Amino acid sequence: MGDCGTAQRISREVWQLAGHPVRAGQSMWRPFEAQTPQTQQRTLEAAAIAMDLLESGDLTGRGDAAPLFLPEPDVSITPGPPRQTHKSLEDRWQDLADALKAVIEDAKTNPNSARQLFAMMTMYPRGDAATHNQRVRANFEELGISLDFLSQ
């Protein structure tokens, strides 16, 4: 065997993993085509094991052809960020109506929520502020929100 040092050790390990003698028992190198079918089979088995070790990274290839045995890099294109689904205008209005119902229900039992809702509803009065505030108070009474919560 003409290899020396690390290369010889690695070559011997590959043949050992294949369960065959080094170089399939050949004492001299012969072209693959000149080998017996049994020797060809053993050589192919050892080559397959060596390629598997190279691909898995358990064996480091040497020489210019070494990168040929590395797994191909992942070149798939990702679909990118998920597309935002836009709700229809009707769905957005329904979401707003549902949120308002939830706020009103909470304001019926929670003084802090009642005060926050009142502050929001009176933030931008239409016309006279006092008249607007009275309308909001009347709406609160109609909705069942205690006006006592506003003074707490």
Short mmCIF file of C-alpha atoms in Angstrom, two decimals:
data_model
loop_
_atom_site.label_atom_id
_atom_site.label_comp_id
_atom_site.label_asym_id
_atom_site.label_seq_id
_atom_site.Cartn_x
_atom_site.Cartn_y
_atom_site.Cartn_z
CA MET A 1 0.00 0.00 0.00
CA GLY A 2 1.65 3.22 -1.17
CA ASP A 3 -0.26 5.52 1.20
CA CYS A 4 1.46 6.65 4.35
CA GLY A 5 0.52 8.21 7.67
CA THR A 6 -3.01 9.50 8.12
CA ALA A 7 -4.15 8.55 4.61
CA GLN A 8 -3.04 4.95 5.15
CA ARG A 9 -4.83 4.78 8.52
CA ILE A 10 -8.05 6.19 7.04
CA SER A 11 -7.88 3.81 4.08
CA ARG A 12 -7.42 0.84 6.43
CA GLU A 13 -10.38 2.01 8.58
CA VAL A 14 -12.64 2.22 5.52
CA TRP A 15 -11.70 -1.30 4.44
CA GLN A 16 -12.21 -2.53 8.00
CA LEU A 17 -15.69 -0.95 8.08
CA ALA A 18 -16.43 -2.71 4.79
CA GLY A 19 -15.43 -6.00 6.41
CA HIS A 20 -12.86 -6.78 3.73
CA PRO A 21 -9.07 -6.93 3.65
CA VAL A 22 -7.27 -3.75 2.53
CA ARG A 23 -7.61 -3.23 -1.24
CA ALA A 24 -9.91 -6.25 -1.30
CA GLY A 25 -6.85 -8.46 -0.78
CA GLN A 26 -4.92 -7.18 -3.81
CA SER A 27 -1.18 -6.98 -3.29
CA MET A 28 -0.69 -4.89 -6.45
CA TRP A 29 -2.90 -2.25 -7.96
CA ARG A 30 -4.98 -3.40 -10.92
CA PRO A 31 -7.44 -1.41 -12.99
CA PHE A 32 -11.01 -1.91 -11.82
CA GLU A 33 -11.95 -3.61 -15.08
CA ALA A 34 -9.16 -6.17 -14.65
CA GLN A 35 -10.33 -7.18 -11.15
CA THR A 36 -12.38 -10.28 -10.49
CA PRO A 37 -16.12 -9.69 -9.96
CA GLN A 38 -15.68 -10.41 -6.22
CA THR A 39 -12.83 -7.87 -5.94
CA GLN A 40 -14.87 -5.31 -7.91
CA GLN A 41 -17.81 -5.84 -5.52
CA ARG A 42 -15.59 -5.35 -2.46
CA THR A 43 -13.99 -2.25 -3.99
CA LEU A 44 -17.41 -0.76 -4.70
CA GLU A 45 -18.55 -1.48 -1.13
CA ALA A 46 -15.47 0.24 0.31
CA ALA A 47 -15.96 3.20 -2.05
CA ALA A 48 -19.61 3.51 -0.97
CA ILE A 49 -18.60 3.50 2.71
CA ALA A 50 -15.91 6.13 2.05
CA MET A 51 -18.44 8.35 0.22
CA ASP A 52 -20.93 7.96 3.06
CA LEU A 53 -18.25 8.98 5.58
CA LEU A 54 -17.33 11.99 3.43
CA GLU A 55 -20.96 13.10 3.06
CA SER A 56 -21.66 12.77 6.78
CA GLY A 57 -18.52 14.71 7.68
CA ASP A 58 -16.99 11.77 9.59
CA LEU A 59 -14.16 11.71 7.06
CA THR A 60 -12.48 14.81 5.69
CA GLY A 61 -11.71 14.63 2.00
CA ARG A 62 -8.38 15.72 0.58
CA GLY A 63 -7.44 17.06 -2.80
CA ASP A 64 -9.20 19.05 -5.50
CA ALA A 65 -12.10 16.60 -5.88
CA ALA A 66 -12.95 16.51 -2.14
CA PRO A 67 -15.81 19.06 -2.41
CA LEU A 68 -17.53 16.79 -4.92
CA PHE A 69 -18.40 14.42 -2.07
CA LEU A 70 -19.95 17.05 0.17
CA PRO A 71 -23.74 17.24 0.33
CA GLU A 72 -25.19 19.86 -1.95
CA PRO A 73 -26.10 23.08 -0.18
CA ASP A 74 -29.76 23.85 0.33
CA VAL A 75 -30.64 26.16 -2.54
CA SER A 76 -34.38 26.09 -2.10
CA ILE A 77 -36.07 29.44 -2.10
CA THR A 78 -38.12 30.23 0.95
CA PRO A 79 -41.62 31.51 0.29
CA GLY A 80 -40.82 34.64 2.29
CA PRO A 81 -42.85 36.08 5.10
CA PRO A 82 -46.44 34.92 5.32
CA ARG A 83 -48.82 37.05 3.34
CA GLN A 84 -51.10 39.17 5.40
CA THR A 85 -54.68 38.35 4.84
CA HIS A 86 -56.83 41.42 4.64
CA LYS A 87 -60.22 41.25 6.23
CA SER A 88 -63.13 42.61 4.32
CA LEU A 89 -64.58 45.93 5.38
CA GLU A 90 -67.65 44.12 6.72
CA ASP A 91 -65.47 41.86 8.87
CA ARG A 92 -63.55 44.83 10.25
CA TRP A 93 -66.79 46.62 11.13
CA GLN A 94 -68.02 43.45 12.82
CA ASP A 95 -64.77 43.23 14.82
CA LEU A 96 -65.26 46.85 15.91
CA ALA A 97 -68.88 46.20 16.89
CA ASP A 98 -67.84 43.12 18.89
CA ALA A 99 -65.10 45.09 20.65
CA LEU A 100 -67.54 47.91 21.52
CA LYS A 101 -70.04 45.39 22.92
CA ALA A 102 -67.29 43.89 25.07
CA VAL A 103 -66.25 47.34 26.35
CA ILE A 104 -69.86 48.26 27.16
CA GLU A 105 -70.40 44.97 29.01
CA ASP A 106 -67.23 45.57 31.01
CA ALA A 107 -68.23 49.19 31.77
CA LYS A 108 -71.49 47.95 33.31
CA THR A 109 -69.56 46.32 36.17
CA ASN A 110 -66.18 48.04 36.16
CA PRO A 111 -66.03 51.72 37.23
CA ASN A 112 -62.60 52.21 35.68
CA SER A 113 -63.82 50.92 32.30
CA ALA A 114 -66.90 53.17 32.55
CA ARG A 115 -64.72 56.24 33.17
CA GLN A 116 -62.40 55.36 30.28
CA LEU A 117 -65.33 54.82 27.92
CA PHE A 118 -66.91 58.12 29.00
CA ALA A 119 -63.60 59.95 28.49
CA MET A 120 -63.27 58.49 25.00
CA MET A 121 -66.87 59.29 24.05
CA THR A 122 -66.58 62.92 25.22
CA MET A 123 -63.11 63.57 23.86
CA TYR A 124 -64.30 65.23 20.65
CA PRO A 125 -67.74 66.74 21.27
CA ARG A 126 -70.02 67.67 18.42
CA GLY A 127 -71.20 71.18 18.98
CA ASP A 128 -71.67 72.33 22.57
CA ALA A 129 -69.58 70.23 24.98
CA ALA A 130 -72.17 70.33 27.78
CA THR A 131 -74.94 69.12 25.48
CA HIS A 132 -72.69 66.40 24.09
CA ASN A 133 -71.78 65.21 27.61
CA GLN A 134 -75.50 65.04 28.50
CA ARG A 135 -76.18 62.91 25.40
CA VAL A 136 -73.34 60.53 26.36
CA ARG A 137 -74.71 60.28 29.92
CA ALA A 138 -78.17 59.50 28.52
CA ASN A 139 -76.62 56.82 26.29
CA PHE A 140 -74.85 55.32 29.31
CA GLU A 141 -78.17 55.09 31.17
CA GLU A 142 -79.82 53.44 28.16
CA LEU A 143 -76.97 50.91 27.98
CA GLY A 144 -77.17 50.14 31.69
CA ILE A 145 -73.87 51.75 32.67
CA SER A 146 -74.15 53.32 36.12
CA LEU A 147 -73.54 57.07 36.12
CA ASP A 148 -72.32 56.68 39.71
CA PHE A 149 -69.20 55.02 38.25
CA LEU A 150 -68.26 58.33 36.60
CA SER A 151 -67.91 60.17 39.91
CA GLN A 152 -65.84 57.50 41.66
#
